[in-house]
PDB file of C-alpha atoms in Angstrom:
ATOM      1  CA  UNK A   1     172.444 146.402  17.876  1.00  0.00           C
ATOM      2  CA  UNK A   2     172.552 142.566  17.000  1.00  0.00           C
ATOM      3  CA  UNK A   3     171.550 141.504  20.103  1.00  0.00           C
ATOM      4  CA  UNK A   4     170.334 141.953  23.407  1.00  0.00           C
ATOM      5  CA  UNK A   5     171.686 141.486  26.552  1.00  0.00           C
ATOM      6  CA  UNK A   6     170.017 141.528  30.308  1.00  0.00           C
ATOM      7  CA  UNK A   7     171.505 141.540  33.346  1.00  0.00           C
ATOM      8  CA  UNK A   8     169.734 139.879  36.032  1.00  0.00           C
ATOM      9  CA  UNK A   9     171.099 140.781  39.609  1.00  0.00           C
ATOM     10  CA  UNK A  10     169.453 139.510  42.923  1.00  0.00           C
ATOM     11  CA  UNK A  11     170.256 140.404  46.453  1.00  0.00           C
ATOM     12  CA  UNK A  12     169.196 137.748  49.314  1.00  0.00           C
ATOM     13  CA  UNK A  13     170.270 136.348  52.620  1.00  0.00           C
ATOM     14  CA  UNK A  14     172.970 133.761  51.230  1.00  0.00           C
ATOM     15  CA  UNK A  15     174.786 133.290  48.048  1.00  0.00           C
ATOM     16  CA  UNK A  16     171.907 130.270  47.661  1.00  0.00           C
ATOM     17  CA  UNK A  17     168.756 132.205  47.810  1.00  0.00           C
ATOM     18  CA  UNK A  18     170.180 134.741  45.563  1.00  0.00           C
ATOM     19  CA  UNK A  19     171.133 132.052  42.947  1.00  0.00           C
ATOM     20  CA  UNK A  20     167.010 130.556  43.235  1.00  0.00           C
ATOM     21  CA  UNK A  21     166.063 134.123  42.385  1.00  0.00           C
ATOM     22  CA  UNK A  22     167.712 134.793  39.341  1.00  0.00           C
ATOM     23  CA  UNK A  23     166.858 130.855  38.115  1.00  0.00           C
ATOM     24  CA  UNK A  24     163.526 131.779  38.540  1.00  0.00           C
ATOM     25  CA  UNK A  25     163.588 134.978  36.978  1.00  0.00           C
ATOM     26  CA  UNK A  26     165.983 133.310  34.172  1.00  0.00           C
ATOM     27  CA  UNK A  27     163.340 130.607  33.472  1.00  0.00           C
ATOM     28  CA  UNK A  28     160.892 133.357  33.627  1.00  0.00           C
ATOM     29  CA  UNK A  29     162.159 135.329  30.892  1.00  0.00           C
ATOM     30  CA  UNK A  30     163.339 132.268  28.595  1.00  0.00           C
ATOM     31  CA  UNK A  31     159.396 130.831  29.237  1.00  0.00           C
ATOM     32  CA  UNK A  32     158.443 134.260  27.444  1.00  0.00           C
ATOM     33  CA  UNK A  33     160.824 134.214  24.758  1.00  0.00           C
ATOM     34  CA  UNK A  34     161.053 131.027  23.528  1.00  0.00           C
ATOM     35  CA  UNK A  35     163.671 130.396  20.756  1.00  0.00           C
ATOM     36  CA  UNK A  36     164.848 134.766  20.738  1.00  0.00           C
ATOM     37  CA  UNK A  37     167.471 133.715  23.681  1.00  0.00           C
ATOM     38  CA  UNK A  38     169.804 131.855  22.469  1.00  0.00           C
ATOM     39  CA  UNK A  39     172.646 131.702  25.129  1.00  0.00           C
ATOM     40  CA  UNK A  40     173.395 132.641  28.700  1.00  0.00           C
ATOM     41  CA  UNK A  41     176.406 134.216  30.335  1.00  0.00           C
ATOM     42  CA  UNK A  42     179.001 135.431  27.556  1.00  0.00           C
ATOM     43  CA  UNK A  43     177.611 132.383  25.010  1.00  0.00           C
ATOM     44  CA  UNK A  44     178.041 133.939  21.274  1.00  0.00           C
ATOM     45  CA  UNK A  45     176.008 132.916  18.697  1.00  0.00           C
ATOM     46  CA  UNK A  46     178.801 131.566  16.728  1.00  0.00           C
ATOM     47  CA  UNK A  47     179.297 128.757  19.616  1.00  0.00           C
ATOM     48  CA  UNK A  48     175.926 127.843  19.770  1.00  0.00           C
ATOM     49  CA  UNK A  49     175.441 127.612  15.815  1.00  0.00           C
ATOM     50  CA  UNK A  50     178.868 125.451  16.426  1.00  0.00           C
ATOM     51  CA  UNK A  51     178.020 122.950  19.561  1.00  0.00           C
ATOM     52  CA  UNK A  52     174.174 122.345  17.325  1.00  0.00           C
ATOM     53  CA  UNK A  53     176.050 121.632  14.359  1.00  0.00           C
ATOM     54  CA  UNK A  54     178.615 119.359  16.254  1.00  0.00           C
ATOM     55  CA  UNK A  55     175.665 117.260  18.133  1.00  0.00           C
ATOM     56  CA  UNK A  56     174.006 116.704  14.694  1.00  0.00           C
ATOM     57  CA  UNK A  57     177.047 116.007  12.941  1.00  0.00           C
ATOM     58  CA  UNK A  58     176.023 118.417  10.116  1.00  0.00           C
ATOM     59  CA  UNK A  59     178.931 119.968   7.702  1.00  0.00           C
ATOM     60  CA  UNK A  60     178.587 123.614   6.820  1.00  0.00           C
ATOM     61  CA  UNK A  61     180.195 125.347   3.451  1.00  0.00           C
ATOM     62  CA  UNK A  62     179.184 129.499   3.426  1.00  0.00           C
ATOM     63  CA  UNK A  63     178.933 131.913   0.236  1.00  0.00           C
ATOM     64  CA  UNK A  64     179.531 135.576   1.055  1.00  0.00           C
ATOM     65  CA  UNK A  65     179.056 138.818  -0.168  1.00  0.00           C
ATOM     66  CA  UNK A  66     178.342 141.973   1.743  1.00  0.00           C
ATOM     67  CA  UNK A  67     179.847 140.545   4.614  1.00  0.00           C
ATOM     68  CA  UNK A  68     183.006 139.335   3.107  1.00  0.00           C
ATOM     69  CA  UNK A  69     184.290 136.810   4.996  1.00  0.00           C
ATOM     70  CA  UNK A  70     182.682 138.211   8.642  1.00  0.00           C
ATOM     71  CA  UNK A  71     180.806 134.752   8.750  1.00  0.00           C
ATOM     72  CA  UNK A  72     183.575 132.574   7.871  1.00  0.00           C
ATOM     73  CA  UNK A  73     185.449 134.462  10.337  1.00  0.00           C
ATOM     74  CA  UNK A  74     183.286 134.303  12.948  1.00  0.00           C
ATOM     75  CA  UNK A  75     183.222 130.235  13.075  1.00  0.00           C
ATOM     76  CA  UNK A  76     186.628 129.920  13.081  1.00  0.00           C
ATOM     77  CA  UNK A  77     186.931 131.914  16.285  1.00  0.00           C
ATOM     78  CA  UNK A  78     185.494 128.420  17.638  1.00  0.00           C
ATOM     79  CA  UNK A  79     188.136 126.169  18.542  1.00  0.00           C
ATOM     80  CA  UNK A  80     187.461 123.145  16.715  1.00  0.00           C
ATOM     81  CA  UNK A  81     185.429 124.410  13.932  1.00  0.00           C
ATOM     82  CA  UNK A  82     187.211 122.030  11.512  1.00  0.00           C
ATOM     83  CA  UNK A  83     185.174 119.125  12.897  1.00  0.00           C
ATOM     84  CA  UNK A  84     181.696 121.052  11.037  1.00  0.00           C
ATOM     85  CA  UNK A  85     182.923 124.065   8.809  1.00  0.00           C
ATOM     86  CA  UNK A  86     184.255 123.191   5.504  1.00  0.00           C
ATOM     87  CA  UNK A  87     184.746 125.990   2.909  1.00  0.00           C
ATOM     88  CA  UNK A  88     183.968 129.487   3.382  1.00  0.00           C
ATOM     89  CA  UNK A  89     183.317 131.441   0.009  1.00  0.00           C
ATOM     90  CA  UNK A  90     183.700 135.339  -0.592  1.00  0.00           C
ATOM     91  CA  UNK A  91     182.054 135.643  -3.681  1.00  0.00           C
ATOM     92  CA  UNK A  92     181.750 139.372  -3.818  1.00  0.00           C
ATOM     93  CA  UNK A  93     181.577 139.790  -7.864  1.00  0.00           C
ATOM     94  CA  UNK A  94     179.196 138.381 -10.093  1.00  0.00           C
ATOM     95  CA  UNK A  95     181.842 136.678 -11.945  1.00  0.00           C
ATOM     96  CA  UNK A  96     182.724 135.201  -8.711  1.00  0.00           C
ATOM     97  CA  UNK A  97     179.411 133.936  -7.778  1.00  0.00           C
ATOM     98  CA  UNK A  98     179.246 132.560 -11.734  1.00  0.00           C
ATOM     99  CA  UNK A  99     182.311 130.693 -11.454  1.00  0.00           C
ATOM    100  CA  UNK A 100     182.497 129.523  -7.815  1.00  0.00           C
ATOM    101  CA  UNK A 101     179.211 129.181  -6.939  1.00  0.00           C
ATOM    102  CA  UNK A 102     177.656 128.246 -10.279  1.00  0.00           C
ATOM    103  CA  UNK A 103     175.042 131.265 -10.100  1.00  0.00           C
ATOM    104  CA  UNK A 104     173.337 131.385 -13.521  1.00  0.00           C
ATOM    105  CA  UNK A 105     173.881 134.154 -15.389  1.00  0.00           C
ATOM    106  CA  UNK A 106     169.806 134.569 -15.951  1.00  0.00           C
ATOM    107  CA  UNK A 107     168.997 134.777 -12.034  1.00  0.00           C
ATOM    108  CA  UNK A 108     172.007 137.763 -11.865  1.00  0.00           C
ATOM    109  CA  UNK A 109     170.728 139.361 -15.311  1.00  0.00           C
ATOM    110  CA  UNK A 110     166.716 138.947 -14.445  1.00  0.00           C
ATOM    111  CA  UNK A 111     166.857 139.327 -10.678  1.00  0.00           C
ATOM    112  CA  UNK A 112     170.398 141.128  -9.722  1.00  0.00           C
ATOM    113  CA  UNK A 113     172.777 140.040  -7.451  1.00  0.00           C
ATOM    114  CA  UNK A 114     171.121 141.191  -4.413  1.00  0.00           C
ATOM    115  CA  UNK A 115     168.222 138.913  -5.023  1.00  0.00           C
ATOM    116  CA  UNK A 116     166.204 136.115  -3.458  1.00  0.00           C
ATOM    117  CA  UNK A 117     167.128 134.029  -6.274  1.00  0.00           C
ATOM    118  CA  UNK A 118     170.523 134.656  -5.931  1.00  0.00           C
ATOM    119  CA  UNK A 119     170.808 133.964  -2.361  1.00  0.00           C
ATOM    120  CA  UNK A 120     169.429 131.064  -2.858  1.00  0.00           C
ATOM    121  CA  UNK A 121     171.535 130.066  -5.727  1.00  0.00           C
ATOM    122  CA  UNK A 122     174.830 130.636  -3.805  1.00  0.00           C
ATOM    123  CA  UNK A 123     173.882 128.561  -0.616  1.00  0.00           C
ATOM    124  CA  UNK A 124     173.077 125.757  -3.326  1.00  0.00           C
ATOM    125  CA  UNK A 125     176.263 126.353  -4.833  1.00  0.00           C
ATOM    126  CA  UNK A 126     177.904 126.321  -1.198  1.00  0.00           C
ATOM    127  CA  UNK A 127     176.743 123.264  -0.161  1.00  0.00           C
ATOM    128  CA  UNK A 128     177.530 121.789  -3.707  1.00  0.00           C
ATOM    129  CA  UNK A 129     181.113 122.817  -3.582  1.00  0.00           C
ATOM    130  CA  UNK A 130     182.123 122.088  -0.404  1.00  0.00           C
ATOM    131  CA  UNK A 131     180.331 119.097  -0.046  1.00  0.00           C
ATOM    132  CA  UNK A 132     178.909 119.682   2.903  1.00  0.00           C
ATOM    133  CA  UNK A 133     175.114 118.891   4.795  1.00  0.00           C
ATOM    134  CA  UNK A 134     174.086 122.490   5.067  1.00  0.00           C
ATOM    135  CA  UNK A 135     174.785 125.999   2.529  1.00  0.00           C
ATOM    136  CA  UNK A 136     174.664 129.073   4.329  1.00  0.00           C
ATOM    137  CA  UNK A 137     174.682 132.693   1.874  1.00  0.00           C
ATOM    138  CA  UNK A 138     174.370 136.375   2.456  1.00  0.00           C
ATOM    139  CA  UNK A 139     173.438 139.024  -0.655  1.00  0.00           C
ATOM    140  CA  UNK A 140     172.836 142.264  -0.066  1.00  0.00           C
ATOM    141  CA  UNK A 141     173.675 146.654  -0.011  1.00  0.00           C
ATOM    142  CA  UNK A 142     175.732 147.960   2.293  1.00  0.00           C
ATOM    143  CA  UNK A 143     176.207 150.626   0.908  1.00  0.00           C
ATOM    144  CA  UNK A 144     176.922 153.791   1.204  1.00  0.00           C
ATOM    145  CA  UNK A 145     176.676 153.406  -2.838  1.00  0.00           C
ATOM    146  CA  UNK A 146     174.973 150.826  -4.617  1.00  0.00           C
ATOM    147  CA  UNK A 147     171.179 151.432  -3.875  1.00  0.00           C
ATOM    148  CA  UNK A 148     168.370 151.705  -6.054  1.00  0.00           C
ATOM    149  CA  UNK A 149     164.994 152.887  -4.757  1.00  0.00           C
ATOM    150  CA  UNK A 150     163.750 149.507  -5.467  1.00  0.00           C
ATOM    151  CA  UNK A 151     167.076 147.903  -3.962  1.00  0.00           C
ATOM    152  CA  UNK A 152     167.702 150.441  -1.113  1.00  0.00           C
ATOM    153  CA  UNK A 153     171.223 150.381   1.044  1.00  0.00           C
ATOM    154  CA  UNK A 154     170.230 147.929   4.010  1.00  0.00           C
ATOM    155  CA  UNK A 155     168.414 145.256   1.750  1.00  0.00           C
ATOM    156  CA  UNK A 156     169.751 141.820   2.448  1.00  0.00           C
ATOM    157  CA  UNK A 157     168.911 137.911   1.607  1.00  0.00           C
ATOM    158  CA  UNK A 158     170.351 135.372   3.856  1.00  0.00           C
ATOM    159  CA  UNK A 159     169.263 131.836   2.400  1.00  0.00           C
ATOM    160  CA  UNK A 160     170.029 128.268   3.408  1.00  0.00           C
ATOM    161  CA  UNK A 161     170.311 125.009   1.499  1.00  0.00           C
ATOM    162  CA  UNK A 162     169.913 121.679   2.873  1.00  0.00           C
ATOM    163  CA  UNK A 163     169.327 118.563   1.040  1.00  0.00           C
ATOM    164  CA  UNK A 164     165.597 118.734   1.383  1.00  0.00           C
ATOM    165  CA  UNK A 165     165.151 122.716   2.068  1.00  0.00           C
ATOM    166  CA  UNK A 166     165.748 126.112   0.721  1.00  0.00           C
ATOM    167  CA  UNK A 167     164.919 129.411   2.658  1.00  0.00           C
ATOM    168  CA  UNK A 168     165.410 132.379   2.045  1.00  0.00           C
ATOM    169  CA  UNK A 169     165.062 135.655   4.035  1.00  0.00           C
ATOM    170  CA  UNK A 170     164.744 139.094   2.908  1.00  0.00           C
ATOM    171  CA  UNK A 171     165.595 141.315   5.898  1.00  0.00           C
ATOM    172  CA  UNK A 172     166.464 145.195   5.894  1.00  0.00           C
ATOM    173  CA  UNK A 173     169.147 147.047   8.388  1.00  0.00           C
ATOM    174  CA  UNK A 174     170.047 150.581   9.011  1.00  0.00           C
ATOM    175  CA  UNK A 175     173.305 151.907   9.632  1.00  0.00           C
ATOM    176  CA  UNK A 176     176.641 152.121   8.135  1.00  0.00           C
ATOM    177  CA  UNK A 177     178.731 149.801   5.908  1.00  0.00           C
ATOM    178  CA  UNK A 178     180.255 148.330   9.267  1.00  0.00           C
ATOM    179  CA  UNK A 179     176.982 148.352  11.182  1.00  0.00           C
ATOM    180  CA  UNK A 180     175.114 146.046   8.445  1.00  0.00           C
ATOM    181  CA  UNK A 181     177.593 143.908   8.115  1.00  0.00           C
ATOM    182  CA  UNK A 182     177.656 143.085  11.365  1.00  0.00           C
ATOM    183  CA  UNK A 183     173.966 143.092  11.580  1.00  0.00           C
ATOM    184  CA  UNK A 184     173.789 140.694   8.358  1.00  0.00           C
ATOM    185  CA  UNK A 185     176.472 138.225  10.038  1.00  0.00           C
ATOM    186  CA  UNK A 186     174.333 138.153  13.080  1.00  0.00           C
ATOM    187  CA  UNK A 187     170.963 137.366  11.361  1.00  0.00           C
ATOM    188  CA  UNK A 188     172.599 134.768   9.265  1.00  0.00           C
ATOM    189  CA  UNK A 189     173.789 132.729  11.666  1.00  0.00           C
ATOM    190  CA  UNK A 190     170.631 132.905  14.231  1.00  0.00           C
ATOM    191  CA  UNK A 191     168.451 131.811  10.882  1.00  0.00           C
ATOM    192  CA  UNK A 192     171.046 128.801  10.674  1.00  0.00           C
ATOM    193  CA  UNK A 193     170.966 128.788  14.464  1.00  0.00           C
ATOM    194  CA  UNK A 194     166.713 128.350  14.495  1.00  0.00           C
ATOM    195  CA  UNK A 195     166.964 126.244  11.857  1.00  0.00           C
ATOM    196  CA  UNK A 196     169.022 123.856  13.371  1.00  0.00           C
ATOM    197  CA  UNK A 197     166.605 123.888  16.624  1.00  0.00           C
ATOM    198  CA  UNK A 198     164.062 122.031  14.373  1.00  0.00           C
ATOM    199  CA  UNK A 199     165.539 119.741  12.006  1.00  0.00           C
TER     200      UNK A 199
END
């Protein structure tokens, strides 16, 4: 699963005391987890990575590979995503990632394509080519072919480039081809998401 949700359900006198319950238990549990909830009601992650990047007035460009095009796809499920997404890259060959994102062909031939350098070359590329504030990228197997046992089917970097940061992430799912990229989608847009909480 990429996420969980809870149900909070109350039963009091009057529609009022019922609604003080579940705020307090709501409070409660966001008091405990801190930054891991990121929305109430049916809030996606997409529109809260979209309504953080509209208050800052940041830009986002997006390089992808194993999820080929999810993200993109995602973000433009938010009505007005025009305003803060600018280019969406599927960049799912090396050649691609050469020529679009200006990889260098000595990260892909010393570290592979599914690489921290790599990851963090494309989201430098991203935000290079489209101009924008922020890079987003996602690199990794997902499978069922591909794997090595150093490189195993799951294995995924999601970096981010800003003008004065780089992270990357190195995160492994389990599942099927669908399953990670969903899970990969997810996790790249709550980094973006908790990265956007502090800057």
């Amino acid at each position: 699963h990429t996420e969980v949700k809870i149900r909070l359900t109350a039963k009091a006198k009057n529609e009022q005391e019922t609604d003080e319950i579940i705020e307090k238990v709501e409070n409660e549990i966001k008091s405990r987890l801190l930054d891991n909830v990121f929305g109430v009601d049916d809030e996606t992650m997409e529109r809260i990575v979209a309504i953080l990047l509209s208050m800052k007035k940041l830009t986002l460009s997006v390089a992808e590979s194993c999820t080929g095009g999810l993200i993109s796809n995602k973000l433009t499920n938010i009505p007005g995503s025009s305003t803060f997404f600018k280019r969406g890259i599927v960049a799912y060959s090396n050649e691609a990632k050469v020529e679009l994102l200006k990889v260098t062909e000595e990260a892909l031939r010393l570290f592979g394509a599914v690489s921290k350098q790599v990851a963090e070359e494309m989201a430098l590329g991203a935000r290079r080519s489209g101009k924008t504030n922020l890079g987003l990228s996602v690199t990794g197997i997902a499978g069922p072919s591909g794997a090595t046992d150093v490189k195993p089917v799951g294995l995924v970097y999601v970096a981010i480039s800003s003008e004065t940061d780089l992270i990357c992430k190195e995160i492994r799912f389990n599942g099927d081809r669908v399953k990670i990229k969903e899970q990969t989608s997810q996790f790249a847009l709550d980094l973006l998401r908790r990265y956007l909480l502090i800057k």
